[in-house]
Tab-separated table of C-alpha atoms in Angstrom:
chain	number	residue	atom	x	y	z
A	19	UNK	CA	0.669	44.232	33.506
A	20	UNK	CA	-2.794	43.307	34.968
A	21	UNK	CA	-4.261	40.720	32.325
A	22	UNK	CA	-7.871	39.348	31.965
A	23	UNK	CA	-8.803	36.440	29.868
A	24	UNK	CA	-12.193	35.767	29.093
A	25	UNK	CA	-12.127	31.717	27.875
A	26	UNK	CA	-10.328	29.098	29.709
A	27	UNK	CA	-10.283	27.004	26.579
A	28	UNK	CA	-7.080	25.905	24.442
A	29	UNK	CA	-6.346	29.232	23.145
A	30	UNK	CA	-7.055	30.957	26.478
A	31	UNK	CA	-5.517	29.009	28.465
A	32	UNK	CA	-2.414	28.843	26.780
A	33	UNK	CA	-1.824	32.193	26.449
A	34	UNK	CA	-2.740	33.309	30.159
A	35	UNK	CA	-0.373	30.956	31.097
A	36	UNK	CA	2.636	31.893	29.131
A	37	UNK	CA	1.324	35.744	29.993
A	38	UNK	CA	1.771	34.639	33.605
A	39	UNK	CA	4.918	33.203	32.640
A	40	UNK	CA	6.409	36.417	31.488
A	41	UNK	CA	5.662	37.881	34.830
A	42	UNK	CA	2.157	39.927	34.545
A	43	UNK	CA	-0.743	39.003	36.562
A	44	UNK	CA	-3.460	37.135	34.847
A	45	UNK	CA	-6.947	36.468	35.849
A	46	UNK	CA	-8.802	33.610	33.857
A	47	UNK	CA	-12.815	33.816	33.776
A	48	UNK	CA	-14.890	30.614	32.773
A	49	UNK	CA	-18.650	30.667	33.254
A	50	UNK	CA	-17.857	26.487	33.438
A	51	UNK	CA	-17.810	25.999	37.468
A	52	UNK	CA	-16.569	22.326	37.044
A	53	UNK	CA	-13.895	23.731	34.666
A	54	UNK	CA	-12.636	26.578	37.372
A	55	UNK	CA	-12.483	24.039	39.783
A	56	UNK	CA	-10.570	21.622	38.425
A	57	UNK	CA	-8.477	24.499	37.504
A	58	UNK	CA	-7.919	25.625	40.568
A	59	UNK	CA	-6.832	22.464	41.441
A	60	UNK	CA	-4.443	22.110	39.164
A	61	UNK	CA	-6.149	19.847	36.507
A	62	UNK	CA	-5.687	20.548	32.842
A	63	UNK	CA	-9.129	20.065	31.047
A	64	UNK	CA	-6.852	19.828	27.994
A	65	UNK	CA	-3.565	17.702	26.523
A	66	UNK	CA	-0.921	19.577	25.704
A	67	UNK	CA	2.580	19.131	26.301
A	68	UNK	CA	4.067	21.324	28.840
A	69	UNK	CA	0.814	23.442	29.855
A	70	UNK	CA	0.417	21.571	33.502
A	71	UNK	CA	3.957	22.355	34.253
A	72	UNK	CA	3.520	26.444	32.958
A	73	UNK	CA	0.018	26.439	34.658
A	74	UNK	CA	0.927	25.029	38.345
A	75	UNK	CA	4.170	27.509	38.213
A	76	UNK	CA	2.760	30.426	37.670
A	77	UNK	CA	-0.612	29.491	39.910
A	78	UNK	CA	2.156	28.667	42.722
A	79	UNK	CA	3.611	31.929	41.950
A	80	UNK	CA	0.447	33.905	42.058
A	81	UNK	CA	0.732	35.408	38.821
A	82	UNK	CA	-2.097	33.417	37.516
A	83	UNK	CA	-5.815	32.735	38.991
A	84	UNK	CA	-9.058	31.944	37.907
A	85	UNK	CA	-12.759	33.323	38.525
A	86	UNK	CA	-16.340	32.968	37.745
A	87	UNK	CA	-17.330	36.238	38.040
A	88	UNK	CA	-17.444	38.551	35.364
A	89	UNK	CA	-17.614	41.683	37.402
A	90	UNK	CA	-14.220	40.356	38.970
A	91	UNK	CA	-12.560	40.073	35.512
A	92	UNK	CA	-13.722	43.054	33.788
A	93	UNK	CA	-12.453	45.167	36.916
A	94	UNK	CA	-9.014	43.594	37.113
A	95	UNK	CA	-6.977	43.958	33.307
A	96	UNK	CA	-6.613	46.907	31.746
A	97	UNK	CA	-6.360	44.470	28.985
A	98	UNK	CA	-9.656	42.207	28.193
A	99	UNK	CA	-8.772	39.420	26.323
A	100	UNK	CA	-11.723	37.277	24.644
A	101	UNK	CA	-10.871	33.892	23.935
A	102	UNK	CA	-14.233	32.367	24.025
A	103	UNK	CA	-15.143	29.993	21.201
A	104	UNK	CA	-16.692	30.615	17.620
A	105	UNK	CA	-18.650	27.476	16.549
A	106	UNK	CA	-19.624	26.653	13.530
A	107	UNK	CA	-23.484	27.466	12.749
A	108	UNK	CA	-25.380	25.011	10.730
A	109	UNK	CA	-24.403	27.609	7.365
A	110	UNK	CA	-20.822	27.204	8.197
A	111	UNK	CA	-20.626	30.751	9.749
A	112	UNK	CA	-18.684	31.534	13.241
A	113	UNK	CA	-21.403	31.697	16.120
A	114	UNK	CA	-20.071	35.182	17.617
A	115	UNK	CA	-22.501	34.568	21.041
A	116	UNK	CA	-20.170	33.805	23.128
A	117	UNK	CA	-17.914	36.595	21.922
A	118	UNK	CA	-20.532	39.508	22.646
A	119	UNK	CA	-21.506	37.838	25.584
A	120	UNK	CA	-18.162	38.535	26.557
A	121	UNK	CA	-18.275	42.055	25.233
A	122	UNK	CA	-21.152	42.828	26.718
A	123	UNK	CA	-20.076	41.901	30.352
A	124	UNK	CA	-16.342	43.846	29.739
A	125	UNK	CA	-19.362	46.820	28.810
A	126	UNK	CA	-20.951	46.390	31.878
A	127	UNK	CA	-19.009	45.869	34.462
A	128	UNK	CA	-15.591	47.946	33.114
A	129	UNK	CA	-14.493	50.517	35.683
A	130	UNK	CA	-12.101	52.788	33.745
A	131	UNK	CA	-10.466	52.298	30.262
A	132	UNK	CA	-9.991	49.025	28.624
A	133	UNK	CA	-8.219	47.580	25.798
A	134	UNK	CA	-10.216	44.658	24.329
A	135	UNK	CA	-8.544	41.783	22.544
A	136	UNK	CA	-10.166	39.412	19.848
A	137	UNK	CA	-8.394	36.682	20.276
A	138	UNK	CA	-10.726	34.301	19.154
A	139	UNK	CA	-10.985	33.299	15.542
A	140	UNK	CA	-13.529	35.171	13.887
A	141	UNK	CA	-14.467	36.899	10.767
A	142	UNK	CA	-14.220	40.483	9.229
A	143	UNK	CA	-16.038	42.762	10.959
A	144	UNK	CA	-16.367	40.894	14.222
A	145	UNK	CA	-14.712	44.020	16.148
A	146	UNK	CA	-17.036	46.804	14.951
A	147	UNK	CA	-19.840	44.458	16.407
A	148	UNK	CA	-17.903	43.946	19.686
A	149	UNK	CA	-17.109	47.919	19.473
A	150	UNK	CA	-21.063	48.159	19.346
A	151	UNK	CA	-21.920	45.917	22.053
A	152	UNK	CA	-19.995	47.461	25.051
A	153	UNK	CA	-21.060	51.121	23.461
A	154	UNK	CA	-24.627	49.754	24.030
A	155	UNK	CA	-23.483	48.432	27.508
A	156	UNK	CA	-21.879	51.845	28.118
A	157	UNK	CA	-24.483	53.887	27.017
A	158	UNK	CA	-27.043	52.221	29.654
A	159	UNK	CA	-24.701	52.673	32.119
A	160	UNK	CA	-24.932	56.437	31.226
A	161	UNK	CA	-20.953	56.114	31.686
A	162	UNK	CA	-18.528	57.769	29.796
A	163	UNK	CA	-15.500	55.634	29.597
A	164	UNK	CA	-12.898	55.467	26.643
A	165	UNK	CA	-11.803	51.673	25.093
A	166	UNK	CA	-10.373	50.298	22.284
A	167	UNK	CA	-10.833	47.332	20.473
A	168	UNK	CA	-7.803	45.450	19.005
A	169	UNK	CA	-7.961	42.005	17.033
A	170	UNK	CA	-4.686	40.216	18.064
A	171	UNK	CA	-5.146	36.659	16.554
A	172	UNK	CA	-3.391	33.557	17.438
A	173	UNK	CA	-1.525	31.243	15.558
A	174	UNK	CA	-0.551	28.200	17.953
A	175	UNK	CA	-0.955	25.188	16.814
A	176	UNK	CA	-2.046	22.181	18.902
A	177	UNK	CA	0.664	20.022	20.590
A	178	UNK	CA	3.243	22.781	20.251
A	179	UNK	CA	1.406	25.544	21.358
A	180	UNK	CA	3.426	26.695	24.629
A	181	UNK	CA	6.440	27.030	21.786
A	182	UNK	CA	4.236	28.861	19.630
A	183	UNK	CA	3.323	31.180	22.423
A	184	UNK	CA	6.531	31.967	23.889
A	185	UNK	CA	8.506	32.643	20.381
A	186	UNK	CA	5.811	33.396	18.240
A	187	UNK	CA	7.043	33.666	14.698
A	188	UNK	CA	4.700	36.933	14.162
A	189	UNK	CA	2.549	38.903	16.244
A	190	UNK	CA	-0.570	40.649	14.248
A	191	UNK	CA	-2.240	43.581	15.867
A	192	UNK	CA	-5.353	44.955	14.428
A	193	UNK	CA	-5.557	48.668	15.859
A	194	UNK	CA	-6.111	51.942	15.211
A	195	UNK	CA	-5.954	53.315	18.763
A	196	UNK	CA	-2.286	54.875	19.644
A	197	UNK	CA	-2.428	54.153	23.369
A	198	UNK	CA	-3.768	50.722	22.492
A	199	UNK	CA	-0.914	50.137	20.582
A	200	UNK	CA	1.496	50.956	22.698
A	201	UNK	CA	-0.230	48.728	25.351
A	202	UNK	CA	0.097	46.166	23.374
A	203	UNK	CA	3.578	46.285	22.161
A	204	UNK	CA	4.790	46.813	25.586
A	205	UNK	CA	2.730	43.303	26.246
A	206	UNK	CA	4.738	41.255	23.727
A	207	UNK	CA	7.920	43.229	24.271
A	208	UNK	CA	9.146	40.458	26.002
A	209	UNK	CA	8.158	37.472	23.323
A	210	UNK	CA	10.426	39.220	20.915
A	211	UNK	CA	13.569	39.986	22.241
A	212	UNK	CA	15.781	39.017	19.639
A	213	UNK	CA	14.014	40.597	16.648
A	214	UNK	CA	10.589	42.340	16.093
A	215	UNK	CA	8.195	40.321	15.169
A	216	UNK	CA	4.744	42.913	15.883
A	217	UNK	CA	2.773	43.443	12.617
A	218	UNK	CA	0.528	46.290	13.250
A	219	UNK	CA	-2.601	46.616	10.197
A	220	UNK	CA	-6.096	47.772	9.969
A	221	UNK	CA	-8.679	45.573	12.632
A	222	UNK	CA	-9.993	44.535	9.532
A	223	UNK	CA	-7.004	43.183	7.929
A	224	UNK	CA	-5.746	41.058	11.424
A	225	UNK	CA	-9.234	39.718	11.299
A	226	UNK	CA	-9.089	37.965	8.019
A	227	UNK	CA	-5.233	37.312	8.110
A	228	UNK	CA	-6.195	34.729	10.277
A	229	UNK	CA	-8.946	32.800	8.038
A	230	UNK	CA	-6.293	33.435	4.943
A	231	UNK	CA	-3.435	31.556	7.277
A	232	UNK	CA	-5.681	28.520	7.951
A	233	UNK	CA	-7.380	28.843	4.634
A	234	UNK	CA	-3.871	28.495	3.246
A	235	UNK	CA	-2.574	25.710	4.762
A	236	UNK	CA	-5.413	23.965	4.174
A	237	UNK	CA	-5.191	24.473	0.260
A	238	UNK	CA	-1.605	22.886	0.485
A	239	UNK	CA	-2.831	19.868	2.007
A	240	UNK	CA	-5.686	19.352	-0.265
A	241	UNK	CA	-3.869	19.651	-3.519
A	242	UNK	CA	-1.320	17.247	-2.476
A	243	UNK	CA	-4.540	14.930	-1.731
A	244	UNK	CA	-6.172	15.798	-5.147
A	245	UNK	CA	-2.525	15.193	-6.474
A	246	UNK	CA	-2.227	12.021	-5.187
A	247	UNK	CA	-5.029	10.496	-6.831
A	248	UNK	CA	-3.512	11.452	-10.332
A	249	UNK	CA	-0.178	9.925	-8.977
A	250	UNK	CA	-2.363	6.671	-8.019
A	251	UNK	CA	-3.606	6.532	-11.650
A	252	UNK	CA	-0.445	7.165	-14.039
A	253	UNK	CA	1.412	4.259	-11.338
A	254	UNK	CA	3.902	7.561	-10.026
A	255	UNK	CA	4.991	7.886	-5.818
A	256	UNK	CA	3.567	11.149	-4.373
A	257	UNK	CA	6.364	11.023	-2.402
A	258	UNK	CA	8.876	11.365	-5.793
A	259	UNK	CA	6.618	14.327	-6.351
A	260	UNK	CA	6.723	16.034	-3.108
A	261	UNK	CA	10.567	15.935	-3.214
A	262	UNK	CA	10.531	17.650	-6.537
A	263	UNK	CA	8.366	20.290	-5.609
A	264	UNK	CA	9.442	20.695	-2.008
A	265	UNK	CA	12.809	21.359	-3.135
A	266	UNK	CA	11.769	24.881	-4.877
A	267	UNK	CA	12.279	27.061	-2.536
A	268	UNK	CA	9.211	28.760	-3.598
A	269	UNK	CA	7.293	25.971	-2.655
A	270	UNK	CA	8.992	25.265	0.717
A	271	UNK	CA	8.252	21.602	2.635
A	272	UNK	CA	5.966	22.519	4.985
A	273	UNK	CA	2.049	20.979	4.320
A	274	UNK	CA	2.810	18.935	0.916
A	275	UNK	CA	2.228	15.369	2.834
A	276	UNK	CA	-0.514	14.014	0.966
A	277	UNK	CA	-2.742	12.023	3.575
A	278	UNK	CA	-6.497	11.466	4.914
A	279	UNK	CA	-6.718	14.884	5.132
A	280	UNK	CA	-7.006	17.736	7.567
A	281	UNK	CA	-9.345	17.702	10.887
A	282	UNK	CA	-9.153	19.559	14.176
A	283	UNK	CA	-10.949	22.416	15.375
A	284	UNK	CA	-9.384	25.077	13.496
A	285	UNK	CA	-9.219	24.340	9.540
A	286	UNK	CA	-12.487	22.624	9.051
A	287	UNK	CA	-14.548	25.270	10.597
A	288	UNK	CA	-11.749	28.486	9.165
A	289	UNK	CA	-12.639	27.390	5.635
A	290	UNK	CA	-16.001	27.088	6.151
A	291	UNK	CA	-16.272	30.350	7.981
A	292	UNK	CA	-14.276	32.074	5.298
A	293	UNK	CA	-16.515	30.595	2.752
A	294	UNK	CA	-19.113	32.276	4.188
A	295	UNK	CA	-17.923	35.167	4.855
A	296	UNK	CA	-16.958	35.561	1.179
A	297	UNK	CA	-20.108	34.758	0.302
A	298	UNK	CA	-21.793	37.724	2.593
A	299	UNK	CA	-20.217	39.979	0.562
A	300	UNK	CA	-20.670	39.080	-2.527
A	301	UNK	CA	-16.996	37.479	-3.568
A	302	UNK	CA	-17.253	33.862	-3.394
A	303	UNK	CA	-13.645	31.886	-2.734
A	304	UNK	CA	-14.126	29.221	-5.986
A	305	UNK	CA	-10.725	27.678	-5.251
A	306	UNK	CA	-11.479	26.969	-1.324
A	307	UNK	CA	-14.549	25.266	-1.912
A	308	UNK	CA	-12.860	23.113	-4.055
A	309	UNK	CA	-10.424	22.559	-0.873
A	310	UNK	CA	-13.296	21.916	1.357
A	311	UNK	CA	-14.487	19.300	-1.357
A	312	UNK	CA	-11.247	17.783	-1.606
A	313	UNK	CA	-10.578	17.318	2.213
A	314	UNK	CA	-13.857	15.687	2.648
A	315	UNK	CA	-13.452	13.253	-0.105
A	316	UNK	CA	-9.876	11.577	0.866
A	317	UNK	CA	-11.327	11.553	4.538
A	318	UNK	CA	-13.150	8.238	2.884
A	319	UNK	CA	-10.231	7.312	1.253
A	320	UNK	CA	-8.612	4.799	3.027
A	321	UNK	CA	-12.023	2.631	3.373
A	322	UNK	CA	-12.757	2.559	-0.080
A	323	UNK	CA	-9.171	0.886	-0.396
A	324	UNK	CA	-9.999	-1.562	2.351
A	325	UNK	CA	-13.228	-2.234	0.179
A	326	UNK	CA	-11.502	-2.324	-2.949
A	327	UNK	CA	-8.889	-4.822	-1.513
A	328	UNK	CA	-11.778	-7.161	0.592
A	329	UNK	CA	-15.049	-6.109	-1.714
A	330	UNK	CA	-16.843	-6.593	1.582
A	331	UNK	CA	-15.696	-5.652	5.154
A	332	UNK	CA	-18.818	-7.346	6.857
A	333	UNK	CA	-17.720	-9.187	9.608
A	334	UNK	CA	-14.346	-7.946	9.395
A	335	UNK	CA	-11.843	-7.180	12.315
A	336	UNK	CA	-9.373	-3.826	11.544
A	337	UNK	CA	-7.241	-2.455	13.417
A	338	UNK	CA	-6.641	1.229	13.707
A	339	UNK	CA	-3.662	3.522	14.779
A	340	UNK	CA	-3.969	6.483	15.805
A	341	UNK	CA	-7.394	8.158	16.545
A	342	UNK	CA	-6.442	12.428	17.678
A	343	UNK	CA	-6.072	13.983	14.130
A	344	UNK	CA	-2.435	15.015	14.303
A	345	UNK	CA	0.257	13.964	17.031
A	346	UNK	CA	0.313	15.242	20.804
A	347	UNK	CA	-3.000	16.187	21.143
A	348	UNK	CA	-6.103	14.028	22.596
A	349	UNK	CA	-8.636	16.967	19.926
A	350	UNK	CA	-10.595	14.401	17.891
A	351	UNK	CA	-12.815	16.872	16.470
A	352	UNK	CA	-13.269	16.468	12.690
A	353	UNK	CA	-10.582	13.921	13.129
A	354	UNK	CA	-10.351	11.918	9.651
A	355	UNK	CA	-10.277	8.476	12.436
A	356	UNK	CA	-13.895	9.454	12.992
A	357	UNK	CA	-14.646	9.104	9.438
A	358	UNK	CA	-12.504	5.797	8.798
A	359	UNK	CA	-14.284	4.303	11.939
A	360	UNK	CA	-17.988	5.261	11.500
A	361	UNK	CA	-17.657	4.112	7.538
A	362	UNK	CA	-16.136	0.568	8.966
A	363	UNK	CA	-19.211	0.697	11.208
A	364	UNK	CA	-21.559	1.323	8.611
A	365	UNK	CA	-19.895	-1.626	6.486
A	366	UNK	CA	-20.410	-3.972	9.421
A	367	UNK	CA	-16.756	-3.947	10.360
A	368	UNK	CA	-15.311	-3.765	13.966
A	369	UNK	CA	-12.702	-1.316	15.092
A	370	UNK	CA	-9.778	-2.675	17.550
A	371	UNK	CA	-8.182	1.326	17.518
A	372	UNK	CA	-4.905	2.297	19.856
A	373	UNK	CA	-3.995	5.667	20.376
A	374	UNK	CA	-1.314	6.594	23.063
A	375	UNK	CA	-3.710	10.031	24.555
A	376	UNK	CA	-6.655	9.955	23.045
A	377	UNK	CA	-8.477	7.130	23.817
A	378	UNK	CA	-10.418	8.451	26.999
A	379	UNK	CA	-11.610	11.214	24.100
A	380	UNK	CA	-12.654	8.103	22.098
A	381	UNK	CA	-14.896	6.728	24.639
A	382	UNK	CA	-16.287	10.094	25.516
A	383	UNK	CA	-17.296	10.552	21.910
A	384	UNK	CA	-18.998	6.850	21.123
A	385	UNK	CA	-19.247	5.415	24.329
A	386	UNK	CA	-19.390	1.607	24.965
A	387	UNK	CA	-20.358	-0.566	21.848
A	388	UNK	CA	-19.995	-3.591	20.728
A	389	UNK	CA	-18.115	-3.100	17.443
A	390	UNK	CA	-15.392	-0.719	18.999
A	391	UNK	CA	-12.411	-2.110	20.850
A	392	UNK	CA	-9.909	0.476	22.491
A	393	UNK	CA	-6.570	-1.464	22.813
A	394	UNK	CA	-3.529	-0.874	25.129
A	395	UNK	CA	-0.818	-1.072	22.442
A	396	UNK	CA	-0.420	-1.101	18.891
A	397	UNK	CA	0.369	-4.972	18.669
A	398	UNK	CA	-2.501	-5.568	21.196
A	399	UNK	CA	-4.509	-3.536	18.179
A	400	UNK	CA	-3.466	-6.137	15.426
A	401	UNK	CA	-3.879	-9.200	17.049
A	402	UNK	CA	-5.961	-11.158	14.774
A	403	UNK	CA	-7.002	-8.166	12.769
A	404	UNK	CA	-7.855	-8.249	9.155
A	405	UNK	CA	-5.811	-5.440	8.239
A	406	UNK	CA	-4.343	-2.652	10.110
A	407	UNK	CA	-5.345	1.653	8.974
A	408	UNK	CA	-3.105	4.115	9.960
A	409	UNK	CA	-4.714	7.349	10.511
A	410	UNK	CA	-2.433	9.525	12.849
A	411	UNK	CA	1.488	9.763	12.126
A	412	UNK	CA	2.155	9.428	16.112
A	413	UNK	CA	5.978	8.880	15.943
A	414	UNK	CA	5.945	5.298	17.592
A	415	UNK	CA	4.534	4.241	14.487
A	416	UNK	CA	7.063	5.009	12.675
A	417	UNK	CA	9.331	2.392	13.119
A	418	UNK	CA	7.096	-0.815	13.665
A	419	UNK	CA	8.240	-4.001	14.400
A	420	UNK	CA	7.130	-5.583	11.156
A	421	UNK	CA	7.588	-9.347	12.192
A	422	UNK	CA	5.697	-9.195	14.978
A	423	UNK	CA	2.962	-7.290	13.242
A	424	UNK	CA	2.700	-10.057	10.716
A	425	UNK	CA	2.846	-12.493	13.908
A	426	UNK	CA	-0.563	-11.322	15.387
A	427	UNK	CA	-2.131	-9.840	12.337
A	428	UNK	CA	-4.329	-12.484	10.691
A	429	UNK	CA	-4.591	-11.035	6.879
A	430	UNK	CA	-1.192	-8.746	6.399
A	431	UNK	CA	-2.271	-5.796	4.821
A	432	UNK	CA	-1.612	-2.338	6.041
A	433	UNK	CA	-3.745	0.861	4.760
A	434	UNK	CA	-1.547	3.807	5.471
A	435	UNK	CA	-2.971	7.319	5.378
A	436	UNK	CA	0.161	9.255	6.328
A	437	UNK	CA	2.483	7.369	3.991
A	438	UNK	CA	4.824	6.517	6.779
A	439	UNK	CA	6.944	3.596	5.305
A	440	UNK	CA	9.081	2.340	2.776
A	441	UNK	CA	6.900	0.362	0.317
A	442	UNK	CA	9.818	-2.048	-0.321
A	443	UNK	CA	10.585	-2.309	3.114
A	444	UNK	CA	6.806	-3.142	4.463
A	445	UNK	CA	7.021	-5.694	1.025
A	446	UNK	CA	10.370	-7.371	2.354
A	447	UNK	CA	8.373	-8.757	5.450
A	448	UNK	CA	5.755	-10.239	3.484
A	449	UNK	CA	3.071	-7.395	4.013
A	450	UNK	CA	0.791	-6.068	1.499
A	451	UNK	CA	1.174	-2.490	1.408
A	452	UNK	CA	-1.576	0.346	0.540
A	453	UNK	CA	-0.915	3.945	1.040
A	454	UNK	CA	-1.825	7.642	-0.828
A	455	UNK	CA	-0.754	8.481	-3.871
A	456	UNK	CA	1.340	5.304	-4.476
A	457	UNK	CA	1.484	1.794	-6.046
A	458	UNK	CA	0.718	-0.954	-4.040
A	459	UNK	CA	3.852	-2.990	-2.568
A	460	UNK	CA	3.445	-7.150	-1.574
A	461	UNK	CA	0.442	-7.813	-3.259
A	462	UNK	CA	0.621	-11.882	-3.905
């Protein structure tokens, strides 16, 4: 099948690539020249694991090209997929620009029917508007050509995307449109060969499953946060708890990690944008502002331990692991590091930080200064450090060489926001131990 993606982004890249991998023929359109460029070259503009391999294959193979020209794109897929991205506006709503930019060039420039594919994030009610805009595009045209607007959202997460792609665990298709439908399906036949896995509901209903998955997850995470602070109090290991609970099969173990809570671009601006949404029509979501409240406040968390441990951090060396907010991605947007390191700042603390990708990220966001140090390795990090704050679970933290951290480090004292050791353990080598949601291990 003849493919068009409108986005080269993370979500549309990924996907036109594993499309292309499934043998159609996928055209990618990006109104970033530098980006198509690179792309053509064969440079990734993003990290994730696997995509340069899946991307030069199926370039190699011709399945899978990229344009600037929206004419170009609208004219080659049958299917118009919109993968363009939905910024947050200074209310918290999704900017939907981009996306009826997009619409409006598919509108214009369409030759014969289309199928057009939300597959950006965005809120109830986005498709009627992009089933207005390419009407409106039509209608100046004075053509009379049939399309159908589907909202197909995705659900990849970052660092594992290309396996979230390839065996998705559910695919949800907004339509009402029988041949639309059956375009569709015959799309993802191949993605679900062992079992169906196609959820077909009202546009309306695809639209906001979306917000509800992220919105969701995102609760998890923040009760375990709000939890641990009880924990913290009464003198009781979060962990304890989350093995209790996660046991209930009810409950499941997925998301119950209490931590510095959740960043990237997807949760922070989903519960916002489903905030507002709710709040447009009249049936405000009580519990997820709460979650949104939550999140921000243990983003903080870990500094007002250092503070509570040093009373003041001026002058103060501390070393950081881990700066992308979750493992195998460089994406330090909303990152909880970004909060730990501008709070040191603003304490008059200096940040020696390591982080095996994203460090080039780092720089990109804050430059050259003074009072940030981006290190080659995590023992490079702690050399002479006043304590060392774990903000990303990367898994070569996860085993340490304790000795030699207590070597280099000059005050041993480690502020762990992902709870990634045994308090006795860390203890045994003389370290003083802070994490979430449980007692403090080594103190003198």
């Amino acid at each position: 099948m003849k493919v068009t993606i409108v986005g080269t982004g993370y979500v549309g890249l990924v996907t036109g690539a594993c499309l292309a991998d499934m043998g159609n023929d996928v055209k990618c359109l990006d109104i970033d020249e530098g980006k198509i460029s690179r792309l053509r070259q064969g440079i990734i503009p993003i990290h994730e694991p696997g995509l340069d391999i899946v991307v030069r294959r199926n370039v190699e193979a011709g399945r899978l090209s990229f344009t600037l020209d929206a004419k170009e794109a609208a004219e080659f897929g049958v299917i118009q997929m919109i993968a363009v991205g939905t910024p947050p506006d200074e209310d918290g709503s999704a900017d939907l620009k981009y996306v009826l930019a997009a619409a409006r060039n598919i509108g214009r420039y369409m030759p014969a029917y289309r199928v057009v594919v939300d597959k950006s994030t965005v809120p109830v009610g986005t498709g009627d508007k992009v089933e207005e805009a390419i009407a409106q595009e039509l209608a100046a045209r004075g053509a009379d050509l049939r399309f159908a607007v589907v909202s197909n959202p995705e659900f990849l997460k970052e660092g594992a995307a290309i396996e979230d792609c390839m065996k998705p665990d559910r695919i949800v298709l907004g339509v009402q449109d029988a041949e639309a439908e059956a375009i569709m399906r015959e799309l993802y036949q191949p993605f679900q060969r062992n079992h169906e896995r196609t959820l077909v509901m009202s546009r309306r209903a695809a639209e906001l499953t979306k917000y509800a998955a992220n919105a969701m997850l995102a609760t998890r995470i923040s009760f375990m946060n709000d939890l641990s602070r009880l924990t913290e109090a009464v003198g009781v290991d979060i962990e304890d708890v989350r093995q209790g609970i996660g046991s209930d099969p009810r409950i499941g173990w997925s998301f119950i990690y209490a931590g510095t809570g959740y960043g990237g671009s997807c949760f922070p601006k989903d519960v916002q944008a489903l905030i507002r949404t709710a709040e447009d029509f009249k049936a405000p979501l009580r519990l997820l502002k709460a979650v949104e409240i939550v999140n921000d406040d243990q983003k903080g968390s870990l500094v007002r331990k250092a503070l509570a441990r040093f009373g003041s951090l001026a002058g103060r060396r501390i070393a950081l692991w881990g700066l992308a907010f979750k493992p195998n991605t460089d994406d330090m947007r909303e990152a909880p590091s970004r909060t730990v390191m501008e709070s040191l700042w603003s304490q008059g603390a200096s940040v020696a930080a390591y982080d095996p990708i994203a460090a080039d990220e780092c720089r990109r966001l804050y430059g050259e200064r003074a009072d940030l140090t981006l290190a080659a390795s995590p023992l490079e990090a702690v050399r002479g450090a006043d304590a060392l704050v774990i903000v990303t679970e990367w898994k070569e933290f996860r085993s340490p060489p304790f000795d030699e951290i207590k070597a280099r480090i000059a005050v041993p004292v480690i502020f762990d926001g992902r709870n990634l050791y045994d308090p006795a353990v860390v203890a045994r080598y003389g370290i003083e131990y802070h994490s979430i949601g449980r007692p403090v291990s080594g103190q003198a």
